Amino acid sequence: MINIAIVDDHEMFREGLVLVLSQVDEINVVGNFNSGDSFLKALEELDIDIVLMDIKMEGLNGIETTQRAKSVKPDLKVIAVTMFVEDSYYMQMINAGAHGFVLKKAGKYELVQAIHEVNNGGNYFSQEILQKMAFKAISGKDEKENQLSTREVEVLQLICKGLSTKEISEALFISQKTVEVHRSNILRKSDQKNIAQLVIWAIKNNYTTI
Amino acid sequence: MINIAIVDDHEMFREGLVLVLSQVDEINVVGNFNSGDSFLKALEELDIDIVLMDIKMEGLNGIETTQRAKSVKPDLKVIAVTMFVEDSYYMQMINAGAHGFVLKKAGKYELVQAIHEVNNGGNYFSQEILQKMAFKAISGKDEKENQLSTREVEVLQLICKGLSTKEISEALFISQKTVEVHRSNILRKSDQKNIAQLVIWAIKNNYTTI
DNA sequence: ACTTTACTAAGGGAAAACCCTTAGTCTAAT
DNA sequence: ATTAGACTAAGGGTTTTCCCTTAGTAAAGT
């Protein structure tokens, strides 16, 4: 029996997932949680082999939750379950210690396959993710060089909230010129050419939620 | 027994929904479809009381699917199931003939309540939607005045794809000045003040997909 | 026939975004 | 100690967006 926990703040999706997995032999759903926090609280008391973790959640997101969970239980295995197939996602999740990555649009069979793979000590990444990784490897872009700094993420989130450069400078108590520098660097690093593209990119990359 | 069909292109969500509803007494899931097209094809052969219809789908969206389904079977009842609580959604769905509106983040009980309500000839709108409607009614904004024209929707979608005014003008074979007029009118009608906010608004209002 | 609406287009001006450079301070790593 | 990176800020420039006005044409409704 493989003991599974599910962490997702989408109630209907989570309930559905519980039922889908409960039907599968050798899989035992031992808990489901609507937030990273509630999962972490219950973590020590439960016997969990694999966690299906949503990345985008209110409050503690999947990446942070994974990091904290792994620091408590290093043997815990995590499969990220997410909506989009974008850049920084999987790298951050792999860094946080995830062993698999499945899209929400995937079906039951792919998910079960991922669970078995990961349970046997392997990894599972959906085809779409592998393609992204391959493309990135071929294009030879260095991840680290293009990672946003803390401040840049902060500015990006304010941009996505619709604040102008002036408003951002007031919110962060820095000059407009500094905000301009951040904006430019964000656009360069994200490889987007204007705010419209940047907002979409930010959503897909989990920097902001709709 | 209430015969339910589910139309949603998100496989895992759909499968989950089938299982959740199959557990409920008096509810019988007679079919589930991953597109508006496949649903419409099967419509005549099935005995369906209520359809749970996702709004945002690849190909035929929920609104169009509802319109076509109702033209074939006027007595069919439709409950819209969607991600966001935004303006034009529910108005379009109500116009298309929907009797209910439930958010995807809602739980099983709310969904079942909606199904019973609609099955008994009533309507069901989730609290969040009702609040939006009430707010709109109080603020007294006329829907029609602020509805985007065909051309404006076209421009909006290109904006969301990250095209500049110049690029849009070239794509639509019109002058930059005309595009500027459309941009201004879109911002005014949507009541958003810049492109960042507009993109988010467009996503929530189903004008574009991520 | 008249009105309304959508779409088109232009002028003109203010504001914001974008892009480049230089440069100082501070922190963290080798 | 020296290097590297993040954050700050300014100068100076181009481009784009934003907002206003006016205005002609075509289609649709009353």
CSV table of C-alpha atoms (C1' of nucleotides) in Angstrom, one decimal:
chain,number,residue,atom,x,y,z
A,1,MET,CA,0.0,0.0,0.0
A,2,ILE,CA,1.2,3.5,-0.9
A,3,ASN,CA,0.1,6.1,1.5
A,4,ILE,CA,-0.9,9.3,-0.2
A,5,ALA,CA,-1.6,12.8,1.0
A,6,ILE,CA,-3.1,15.6,-1.1
A,7,VAL,CA,-2.5,19.3,-0.6
A,8,ASP,CA,-4.6,21.6,-2.8
A,9,ASP,CA,-6.8,24.5,-1.9
A,10,HIS,CA,-9.2,23.8,-4.6
A,11,GLU,CA,-11.9,21.8,-2.7
A,12,MET,CA,-13.7,20.2,-5.6
A,13,PHE,CA,-10.5,19.2,-7.3
A,14,ARG,CA,-9.1,17.8,-4.1
A,15,GLU,CA,-12.3,15.8,-3.3
A,16,GLY,CA,-12.3,14.5,-6.8
A,17,LEU,CA,-8.7,13.4,-6.5
A,18,VAL,CA,-9.3,11.6,-3.3
A,19,LEU,CA,-12.1,9.6,-4.9
A,20,VAL,CA,-10.1,8.9,-8.0
A,21,LEU,CA,-7.2,7.6,-6.1
A,22,SER,CA,-9.3,5.7,-3.5
A,23,GLN,CA,-10.5,3.5,-6.4
A,24,VAL,CA,-6.9,2.5,-7.2
A,25,ASP,CA,-5.5,-0.7,-5.8
A,26,GLU,CA,-2.4,-0.3,-3.7
A,27,ILE,CA,-3.1,3.3,-3.1
A,28,ASN,CA,-4.4,4.6,0.2
A,29,VAL,CA,-5.3,8.2,0.7
A,30,VAL,CA,-4.4,9.0,4.3
A,31,GLY,CA,-5.2,12.7,4.3
A,32,ASN,CA,-6.1,15.7,2.3
A,33,PHE,CA,-5.4,19.3,3.1
A,34,ASN,CA,-6.5,22.7,1.8
A,35,SER,CA,-3.3,24.5,2.7
A,36,GLY,CA,0.4,24.0,3.2
A,37,ASP,CA,0.0,25.0,6.8
A,38,SER,CA,-2.6,22.4,7.7
A,39,PHE,CA,-0.5,19.8,5.9
A,40,LEU,CA,2.6,20.6,7.8
A,41,LYS,CA,0.8,20.5,11.1
A,42,ALA,CA,-0.5,17.0,10.4
A,43,LEU,CA,2.7,15.8,8.8
A,44,GLU,CA,4.4,14.3,11.9
A,45,GLU,CA,1.4,12.3,13.0
A,46,LEU,CA,0.7,10.7,9.6
A,47,ASP,CA,2.4,7.9,7.8
A,48,ILE,CA,2.8,9.4,4.3
A,49,ASP,CA,4.8,8.0,1.4
A,50,ILE,CA,3.9,10.5,-1.3
A,51,VAL,CA,2.4,13.9,-1.2
A,52,LEU,CA,0.5,15.3,-4.2
A,53,MET,CA,1.2,19.0,-3.9
A,54,ASP,CA,-0.4,21.8,-5.7
A,55,ILE,CA,2.1,24.6,-6.4
A,56,LYS,CA,-0.2,27.6,-6.5
A,57,MET,CA,-2.0,28.0,-3.2
A,58,GLU,CA,-3.1,30.8,-1.0
A,59,GLY,CA,-0.7,31.4,1.9
A,60,LEU,CA,2.1,28.9,1.9
A,61,ASN,CA,2.7,27.8,-1.7
A,62,GLY,CA,3.7,24.3,-2.8
A,63,ILE,CA,7.4,25.1,-3.1
A,64,GLU,CA,7.7,26.5,0.4
A,65,THR,CA,5.5,23.7,1.8
A,66,THR,CA,7.7,21.1,0.1
A,67,GLN,CA,10.9,22.7,1.5
A,68,ARG,CA,9.5,22.7,5.1
A,69,ALA,CA,8.1,19.2,4.8
A,70,LYS,CA,11.4,17.8,3.5
A,71,SER,CA,13.3,19.5,6.4
A,72,VAL,CA,11.0,17.6,8.8
A,73,LYS,CA,10.8,14.4,6.9
A,74,PRO,CA,13.6,14.1,4.3
A,75,ASP,CA,12.4,10.8,3.0
A,76,LEU,CA,9.0,12.2,2.1
A,77,LYS,CA,8.3,12.1,-1.7
A,78,VAL,CA,6.6,14.9,-3.4
A,79,ILE,CA,4.8,15.0,-6.7
A,80,ALA,CA,4.0,18.5,-7.9
A,81,VAL,CA,0.6,18.9,-9.4
A,82,THR,CA,0.0,22.0,-11.3
A,83,MET,CA,-1.8,23.9,-14.0
A,84,PHE,CA,0.9,25.3,-16.2
A,85,VAL,CA,4.0,24.1,-17.9
A,86,GLU,CA,6.3,27.0,-17.3
A,87,ASP,CA,9.9,27.8,-16.6
A,88,SER,CA,10.8,28.4,-13.0
A,89,TYR,CA,8.2,26.0,-11.6
A,90,TYR,CA,9.8,22.7,-12.0
A,91,MET,CA,13.3,23.9,-11.3
A,92,GLN,CA,12.1,25.4,-8.0
A,93,MET,CA,10.2,22.3,-7.2
A,94,ILE,CA,13.1,20.0,-8.0
A,95,ASN,CA,15.4,22.2,-5.9
A,96,ALA,CA,12.8,21.9,-3.1
A,97,GLY,CA,13.0,18.2,-3.4
A,98,ALA,CA,10.1,17.1,-5.7
A,99,HIS,CA,10.4,13.7,-7.4
A,100,GLY,CA,7.7,14.2,-9.9
A,101,PHE,CA,5.7,16.7,-11.9
A,102,VAL,CA,2.2,16.1,-13.3
A,103,LEU,CA,-0.1,18.6,-15.0
A,104,LYS,CA,-3.7,19.0,-13.7
A,105,LYS,CA,-5.0,18.4,-17.1
A,106,ALA,CA,-3.4,14.9,-17.0
A,107,GLY,CA,-5.6,11.9,-16.5
A,108,LYS,CA,-5.9,9.3,-13.8
A,109,TYR,CA,-3.6,6.8,-15.5
A,110,GLU,CA,-0.7,9.3,-15.8
A,111,LEU,CA,-1.1,10.3,-12.2
A,112,VAL,CA,-1.1,6.7,-11.0
A,113,GLN,CA,1.9,5.9,-13.2
A,114,ALA,CA,3.7,8.9,-11.6
A,115,ILE,CA,2.8,7.7,-8.1
A,116,HIS,CA,4.2,4.2,-8.8
A,117,GLU,CA,7.3,5.5,-10.4
A,118,VAL,CA,8.1,7.8,-7.6
A,119,ASN,CA,7.2,5.2,-5.0
A,120,ASN,CA,9.8,2.8,-6.5
A,121,GLY,CA,12.4,5.4,-6.0
A,122,GLY,CA,12.2,6.9,-9.5
A,123,ASN,CA,11.1,10.2,-10.9
A,124,TYR,CA,8.2,11.1,-13.1
A,125,PHE,CA,7.9,14.2,-15.2
A,126,SER,CA,5.1,14.6,-17.7
A,127,GLN,CA,5.9,14.8,-21.4
A,128,GLU,CA,5.2,18.5,-21.5
A,129,ILE,CA,7.6,19.3,-18.7
A,130,LEU,CA,10.3,17.1,-20.3
A,131,GLN,CA,10.0,19.0,-23.5
A,132,LYS,CA,10.4,22.2,-21.7
A,133,MET,CA,13.5,20.9,-19.9
A,134,ALA,CA,15.0,19.6,-23.2
A,135,PHE,CA,14.3,22.8,-25.0
A,136,LYS,CA,16.0,24.7,-22.2
A,137,ALA,CA,19.0,22.4,-22.1
A,138,ILE,CA,19.4,22.7,-25.9
A,139,SER,CA,19.1,26.5,-25.9
A,140,GLY,CA,21.8,26.4,-23.2
A,141,LYS,CA,20.3,29.2,-21.1
A,142,ASP,CA,21.7,29.4,-17.6
A,143,GLU,CA,19.0,29.2,-15.0
A,144,LYS,CA,20.8,31.1,-12.3
A,145,GLU,CA,21.6,34.1,-14.4
A,146,ASN,CA,18.0,34.8,-15.1
A,147,GLN,CA,16.6,34.2,-11.7
A,148,LEU,CA,14.7,37.2,-10.3
A,149,SER,CA,16.0,38.7,-7.1
A,150,THR,CA,13.8,39.2,-4.0
A,151,ARG,CA,13.3,42.8,-4.9
A,152,GLU,CA,12.6,42.1,-8.5
A,153,VAL,CA,9.9,39.6,-7.5
A,154,GLU,CA,8.4,42.2,-5.2
A,155,VAL,CA,8.3,44.8,-8.0
A,156,LEU,CA,6.9,42.2,-10.4
A,157,GLN,CA,4.0,41.4,-8.1
A,158,LEU,CA,3.2,45.1,-7.8
A,159,ILE,CA,3.3,45.5,-11.6
A,160,CYS,CA,0.9,42.6,-11.8
A,161,LYS,CA,-1.4,44.4,-9.3
A,162,GLY,CA,-1.5,47.2,-11.8
A,163,LEU,CA,0.7,49.7,-10.0
A,164,SER,CA,2.6,52.2,-12.1
A,165,THR,CA,6.3,52.9,-11.7
A,166,LYS,CA,5.5,55.9,-9.6
A,167,GLU,CA,3.1,54.0,-7.3
A,168,ILE,CA,5.6,51.2,-6.9
A,169,SER,CA,8.3,53.6,-5.9
A,170,GLU,CA,6.0,55.1,-3.3
A,171,ALA,CA,5.0,51.6,-2.0
A,172,LEU,CA,8.6,50.5,-1.6
A,173,PHE,CA,10.0,53.9,-0.6
A,174,ILE,CA,12.5,53.9,-3.4
A,175,SER,CA,13.0,56.3,-6.3
A,176,GLN,CA,11.2,55.9,-9.6
A,177,LYS,CA,14.5,55.5,-11.3
A,178,THR,CA,15.3,52.4,-9.2
A,179,VAL,CA,11.9,50.9,-10.0
A,180,GLU,CA,12.7,51.5,-13.7
A,181,VAL,CA,15.9,49.6,-13.3
A,182,HIS,CA,14.0,46.7,-11.7
A,183,ARG,CA,11.4,46.8,-14.5
A,184,SER,CA,14.1,46.6,-17.2
A,185,ASN,CA,15.9,43.8,-15.5
A,186,ILE,CA,12.7,41.8,-15.0
A,187,LEU,CA,11.8,42.2,-18.6
A,188,ARG,CA,15.3,41.1,-19.7
A,189,LYS,CA,15.5,38.2,-17.3
A,190,SER,CA,12.0,36.9,-18.1
A,191,ASP,CA,12.6,37.5,-21.8
A,192,GLN,CA,9.3,39.2,-22.3
A,193,LYS,CA,9.0,42.4,-24.2
A,194,ASN,CA,6.2,44.3,-22.6
A,195,ILE,CA,3.9,44.4,-19.6
A,196,ALA,CA,1.1,42.4,-21.1
A,197,GLN,CA,3.4,39.5,-21.8
A,198,LEU,CA,5.1,39.9,-18.5
A,199,VAL,CA,1.8,39.6,-16.5
A,200,ILE,CA,1.0,36.3,-18.3
A,201,TRP,CA,4.5,35.1,-17.7
A,202,ALA,CA,4.2,36.0,-14.0
A,203,ILE,CA,1.0,34.1,-13.6
A,204,LYS,CA,2.4,31.0,-15.4
A,205,ASN,CA,5.5,31.2,-13.3
A,206,ASN,CA,3.7,31.5,-10.1
A,207,TYR,CA,4.9,34.9,-9.1
A,208,THR,CA,1.3,36.1,-8.9
A,209,THR,CA,-2.2,34.7,-8.8
A,210,ILE,CA,-5.2,35.8,-10.6
B,1,MET,CA,-33.1,10.4,-10.2
B,2,ILE,CA,-31.5,13.5,-11.6
B,3,ASN,CA,-29.5,12.8,-14.8
B,4,ILE,CA,-26.4,14.8,-14.9
B,5,ALA,CA,-23.9,15.4,-17.7
B,6,ILE,CA,-20.5,17.0,-17.2
B,7,VAL,CA,-18.7,19.1,-19.8
B,8,ASP,CA,-15.1,20.1,-18.9
B,9,ASP,CA,-11.9,19.8,-20.7
B,10,HIS,CA,-9.9,19.3,-17.5
B,11,GLU,CA,-9.7,15.5,-17.3
B,12,MET,CA,-8.8,15.1,-13.7
B,13,PHE,CA,-11.4,17.7,-12.5
B,14,ARG,CA,-14.0,16.0,-14.6
B,15,GLU,CA,-13.2,12.5,-13.4
B,16,GLY,CA,-13.2,13.7,-9.8
B,17,LEU,CA,-16.6,15.4,-10.3
B,18,VAL,CA,-18.1,12.2,-11.8
B,19,LEU,CA,-17.0,10.3,-8.7
B,20,VAL,CA,-18.1,12.9,-6.3
B,21,LEU,CA,-21.6,13.1,-7.8
B,22,SER,CA,-21.9,9.3,-8.3
B,23,GLN,CA,-21.7,9.0,-4.5
B,24,VAL,CA,-24.8,11.2,-4.1
B,25,ASP,CA,-28.2,9.7,-3.8
B,26,GLU,CA,-30.7,10.7,-6.5
B,27,ILE,CA,-27.9,11.8,-8.8
B,28,ASN,CA,-27.0,9.8,-11.8
B,29,VAL,CA,-24.1,10.8,-14.0
B,30,VAL,CA,-25.1,9.8,-17.5
B,31,GLY,CA,-22.1,11.2,-19.4
B,32,ASN,CA,-19.0,13.3,-19.2
B,33,PHE,CA,-17.4,15.1,-22.1
B,34,ASN,CA,-14.1,16.9,-22.7
B,35,SER,CA,-15.5,19.4,-25.2
B,36,GLY,CA,-18.6,21.3,-26.2
B,37,ASP,CA,-18.5,19.5,-29.5
B,38,SER,CA,-18.5,16.0,-28.1
B,39,PHE,CA,-21.3,16.9,-25.8
B,40,LEU,CA,-23.5,18.4,-28.5
B,41,LYS,CA,-23.0,15.3,-30.6
B,42,ALA,CA,-24.2,13.0,-27.8
B,43,LEU,CA,-26.9,15.4,-26.6
B,44,GLU,CA,-29.8,13.9,-28.6
B,45,GLU,CA,-29.2,10.3,-27.6
B,46,LEU,CA,-28.9,11.0,-23.9
B,47,ASP,CA,-31.6,11.7,-21.3
B,48,ILE,CA,-30.1,14.6,-19.5
B,49,ASP,CA,-31.7,16.8,-16.9
B,50,ILE,CA,-28.9,19.1,-15.9
B,51,VAL,CA,-25.5,19.8,-17.5
B,52,LEU,CA,-22.6,21.0,-15.4
B,53,MET,CA,-20.8,23.2,-17.9
B,54,ASP,CA,-17.3,24.6,-17.7
B,55,ILE,CA,-17.1,28.0,-19.3
B,56,LYS,CA,-13.5,28.2,-20.3
B,57,MET,CA,-12.8,25.4,-22.8
B,58,GLU,CA,-10.6,24.9,-25.8
B,59,GLY,CA,-12.7,25.1,-29.0
B,60,LEU,CA,-16.3,25.7,-28.3
B,61,ASN,CA,-16.6,27.5,-25.0
B,62,GLY,CA,-19.3,27.0,-22.4
B,63,ILE,CA,-21.4,29.9,-23.5
B,64,GLU,CA,-21.6,28.8,-27.1
B,65,THR,CA,-22.1,25.2,-26.2
B,66,THR,CA,-25.0,26.2,-23.9
B,67,GLN,CA,-26.6,28.3,-26.7
B,68,ARG,CA,-26.5,25.5,-29.1
B,69,ALA,CA,-27.6,22.9,-26.7
B,70,LYS,CA,-30.6,25.0,-25.7
B,71,SER,CA,-31.6,25.5,-29.3
B,72,VAL,CA,-31.8,21.7,-29.6
B,73,LYS,CA,-33.3,21.0,-26.2
B,74,PRO,CA,-34.9,24.1,-24.7
B,75,ASP,CA,-35.8,22.3,-21.5
B,76,LEU,CA,-32.2,21.3,-20.7
B,77,LYS,CA,-30.9,23.0,-17.6
B,78,VAL,CA,-27.4,24.3,-17.4
B,79,ILE,CA,-25.3,25.0,-14.3
B,80,ALA,CA,-22.1,27.0,-15.2
B,81,VAL,CA,-19.0,25.8,-13.3
B,82,THR,CA,-16.2,28.2,-13.4
B,83,MET,CA,-12.9,29.4,-11.9
B,84,PHE,CA,-13.5,33.1,-11.6
B,85,VAL,CA,-16.2,35.5,-10.3
B,86,GLU,CA,-16.1,38.1,-12.9
B,87,ASP,CA,-18.3,40.5,-14.7
B,88,SER,CA,-19.3,39.4,-18.1
B,89,TYR,CA,-19.3,35.7,-17.3
B,90,TYR,CA,-22.6,35.2,-15.6
B,91,MET,CA,-24.5,37.7,-17.7
B,92,GLN,CA,-23.5,35.9,-20.9
B,93,MET,CA,-24.3,32.5,-19.4
B,94,ILE,CA,-27.7,33.7,-18.1
B,95,ASN,CA,-28.4,35.1,-21.5
B,96,ALA,CA,-27.4,31.8,-23.0
B,97,GLY,CA,-29.9,30.2,-20.7
B,98,ALA,CA,-28.0,28.9,-17.6
B,99,HIS,CA,-30.0,28.4,-14.4
B,100,GLY,CA,-27.1,28.3,-12.0
B,101,PHE,CA,-23.5,29.3,-11.4
B,102,VAL,CA,-21.1,27.6,-9.1
B,103,LEU,CA,-17.4,28.3,-8.6
B,104,LYS,CA,-14.9,25.5,-9.0
B,105,LYS,CA,-13.5,26.2,-5.6
B,106,ALA,CA,-16.9,25.4,-4.1
B,107,GLY,CA,-17.4,22.1,-2.3
B,108,LYS,CA,-19.5,19.1,-2.9
B,109,TYR,CA,-22.4,20.3,-0.8
B,110,GLU,CA,-22.8,23.6,-2.5
B,111,LEU,CA,-22.8,21.8,-5.9
B,112,VAL,CA,-25.4,19.3,-4.8
B,113,GLN,CA,-27.5,22.0,-3.4
B,114,ALA,CA,-27.3,23.9,-6.8
B,115,ILE,CA,-28.3,20.7,-8.6
B,116,HIS,CA,-31.4,20.2,-6.5
B,117,GLU,CA,-32.4,23.8,-6.7
B,118,VAL,CA,-32.1,23.9,-10.4
B,119,ASN,CA,-33.8,20.5,-10.8
B,120,ASN,CA,-36.8,21.8,-8.9
B,121,GLY,CA,-37.2,24.6,-11.4
B,122,GLY,CA,-35.2,27.2,-9.4
B,123,ASN,CA,-32.0,29.0,-9.9
B,124,TYR,CA,-28.7,28.7,-8.0
B,125,PHE,CA,-26.0,31.3,-7.8
B,126,SER,CA,-23.1,31.1,-5.4
B,127,GLN,CA,-22.7,33.8,-2.8
B,128,GLU,CA,-19.8,35.3,-4.6
B,129,ILE,CA,-21.7,35.7,-7.8
B,130,LEU,CA,-24.7,37.2,-6.0
B,131,GLN,CA,-22.4,39.8,-4.3
B,132,LYS,CA,-21.0,40.8,-7.7
B,133,MET,CA,-24.5,41.1,-9.1
B,134,ALA,CA,-25.7,43.1,-6.1
B,135,PHE,CA,-22.8,45.4,-6.3
B,136,LYS,CA,-23.3,46.0,-10.0
B,137,ALA,CA,-27.0,46.6,-9.4
B,138,ILE,CA,-26.3,49.2,-6.7
B,139,SER,CA,-23.6,50.9,-8.6
B,140,GLY,CA,-26.2,51.2,-11.4
B,141,LYS,CA,-23.8,50.5,-14.2
B,142,ASP,CA,-25.5,49.7,-17.4
B,143,GLU,CA,-24.2,46.4,-18.8
B,144,LYS,CA,-24.8,47.2,-22.4
B,145,GLU,CA,-23.0,50.5,-22.4
B,146,ASN,CA,-19.8,48.8,-21.3
B,147,GLN,CA,-19.9,45.8,-23.5
B,148,LEU,CA,-16.9,45.4,-25.8
B,149,SER,CA,-17.6,45.5,-29.5
B,150,THR,CA,-16.3,42.7,-31.7
B,151,ARG,CA,-13.4,44.8,-32.8
B,152,GLU,CA,-12.5,45.7,-29.3
B,153,VAL,CA,-12.5,42.1,-28.2
B,154,GLU,CA,-10.2,41.4,-31.1
B,155,VAL,CA,-7.8,44.2,-30.1
B,156,LEU,CA,-8.0,43.1,-26.5
B,157,GLN,CA,-6.9,39.6,-27.4
B,158,LEU,CA,-4.0,40.8,-29.3
B,159,ILE,CA,-3.0,43.1,-26.4
B,160,CYS,CA,-3.0,40.1,-24.2
B,161,LYS,CA,-0.8,38.2,-26.6
B,162,GLY,CA,1.7,41.0,-26.0
B,163,LEU,CA,1.4,42.8,-29.3
B,164,SER,CA,2.2,46.5,-29.4
B,165,THR,CA,-0.2,49.1,-30.9
B,166,LYS,CA,1.9,49.1,-34.0
B,167,GLU,CA,1.9,45.3,-34.3
B,168,ILE,CA,-1.9,45.2,-33.8
B,169,SER,CA,-2.4,47.8,-36.5
B,170,GLU,CA,-0.4,45.7,-38.9
B,171,ALA,CA,-2.2,42.5,-37.9
B,172,LEU,CA,-5.6,44.1,-38.4
B,173,PHE,CA,-4.7,46.3,-41.4
B,174,ILE,CA,-5.8,49.5,-39.6
B,175,SER,CA,-3.9,52.6,-38.6
B,176,GLN,CA,-2.2,52.9,-35.2
B,177,LYS,CA,-4.5,55.7,-34.4
B,178,THR,CA,-7.5,53.5,-34.7
B,179,VAL,CA,-5.9,50.9,-32.5
B,180,GLU,CA,-5.2,53.7,-29.9
B,181,VAL,CA,-8.9,54.6,-30.0
B,182,HIS,CA,-9.8,50.9,-29.4
B,183,ARG,CA,-7.3,50.7,-26.5
B,184,SER,CA,-8.7,53.7,-24.8
B,185,ASN,CA,-12.3,52.5,-25.2
B,186,ILE,CA,-11.4,49.1,-23.9
B,187,LEU,CA,-9.7,50.6,-20.8
B,188,ARG,CA,-12.6,52.9,-20.2
B,189,LYS,CA,-15.2,50.2,-20.6
B,190,SER,CA,-13.3,47.6,-18.5
B,191,ASP,CA,-12.7,50.3,-15.9
B,192,GLN,CA,-9.0,49.3,-15.7
B,193,LYS,CA,-6.3,51.8,-15.7
B,194,ASN,CA,-3.3,50.1,-17.4
B,195,ILE,CA,-2.3,47.1,-19.4
B,196,ALA,CA,-1.3,45.0,-16.5
B,197,GLN,CA,-4.7,45.3,-14.9
B,198,LEU,CA,-6.4,44.9,-18.3
B,199,VAL,CA,-4.7,41.5,-18.9
B,200,ILE,CA,-5.8,40.1,-15.6
B,201,TRP,CA,-9.3,41.5,-16.2
B,202,ALA,CA,-9.3,39.8,-19.7
B,203,ILE,CA,-8.3,36.5,-18.3
B,204,LYS,CA,-11.0,36.7,-15.5
B,205,ASN,CA,-13.6,37.7,-18.1
B,206,ASN,CA,-12.8,34.9,-20.4
B,207,TYR,CA,-11.6,37.1,-23.3
B,208,THR,CA,-8.3,35.3,-23.3
B,209,THR,CA,-6.7,32.2,-21.9
B,210,ILE,CA,-3.4,31.7,-20.2
C,1,DA,C1',-35.9,59.7,-42.7
C,2,DC,C1',-33.5,59.8,-38.5
C,3,DT,C1',-30.7,58.3,-34.8
C,4,DT,C1',-27.4,55.4,-32.9
C,5,DT,C1',-23.4,52.6,-32.8
C,6,DA,C1',-19.2,50.7,-34.7
C,7,DC,C1',-15.3,51.5,-37.1
C,8,DT,C1',-12.3,54.2,-39.1
C,9,DA,C1',-8.6,58.1,-38.8
C,10,DA,C1',-6.0,62.2,-37.5
C,11,DG,C1',-3.9,66.0,-34.5
C,12,DG,C1',-1.8,67.2,-30.4
C,13,DG,C1',-0.1,66.8,-26.0
C,14,DA,C1',1.0,64.6,-21.4
C,15,DA,C1',2.6,60.8,-19.0
C,16,DA,C1',4.6,56.5,-18.7
C,17,DA,C1',7.5,53.0,-20.2
C,18,DC,C1',11.6,51.5,-22.1
C,19,DC,C1',16.7,51.4,-22.7
C,20,DC,C1',21.3,52.9,-22.2
C,21,DT,C1',25.1,54.4,-19.2
C,22,DT,C1',27.5,55.4,-14.8
C,23,DA,C1',28.2,54.8,-9.9
C,24,DG,C1',27.9,54.4,-4.9
C,25,DT,C1',26.9,51.2,-0.9
C,26,DC,C1',26.4,46.9,1.2
C,27,DT,C1',26.5,41.9,1.9
C,28,DA,C1',28.2,37.4,1.1
C,29,DA,C1',31.3,34.3,-0.7
C,30,DT,C1',36.1,32.6,-2.0
D,1,DA,C1',41.3,41.2,0.7
D,2,DT,C1',39.1,40.8,-3.5
D,3,DT,C1',35.3,39.6,-6.2
D,4,DA,C1',30.5,39.2,-7.2
D,5,DG,C1',25.8,40.4,-6.8
D,6,DA,C1',21.9,43.2,-5.1
D,7,DC,C1',20.0,47.5,-4.4
D,8,DT,C1',20.1,52.0,-4.9
D,9,DA,C1',20.0,56.4,-7.9
D,10,DA,C1',20.6,59.6,-11.7
D,11,DG,C1',21.2,61.5,-16.5
D,12,DG,C1',19.4,61.4,-20.9
D,13,DG,C1',17.3,59.7,-24.6
D,14,DT,C1',13.5,57.1,-27.5
D,15,DT,C1',9.3,54.9,-27.9
D,16,DT,C1',4.8,53.8,-26.4
D,17,DT,C1',0.9,54.5,-24.1
D,18,DC,C1',-2.7,57.3,-22.7
D,19,DC,C1',-6.2,60.9,-23.2
D,20,DC,C1',-8.5,64.5,-25.5
D,21,DT,C1',-10.8,66.3,-29.6
D,22,DT,C1',-13.0,66.2,-34.2
D,23,DA,C1',-14.9,63.7,-38.1
D,24,DG,C1',-16.3,60.7,-42.0
D,25,DT,C1',-18.6,56.3,-43.4
D,26,DA,C1',-21.4,52.3,-43.1
D,27,DA,C1',-24.7,49.4,-40.9
D,28,DA,C1',-28.7,48.7,-38.0
D,29,DG,C1',-32.7,49.9,-35.6
D,30,DT,C1',-37.1,52.9,-34.7
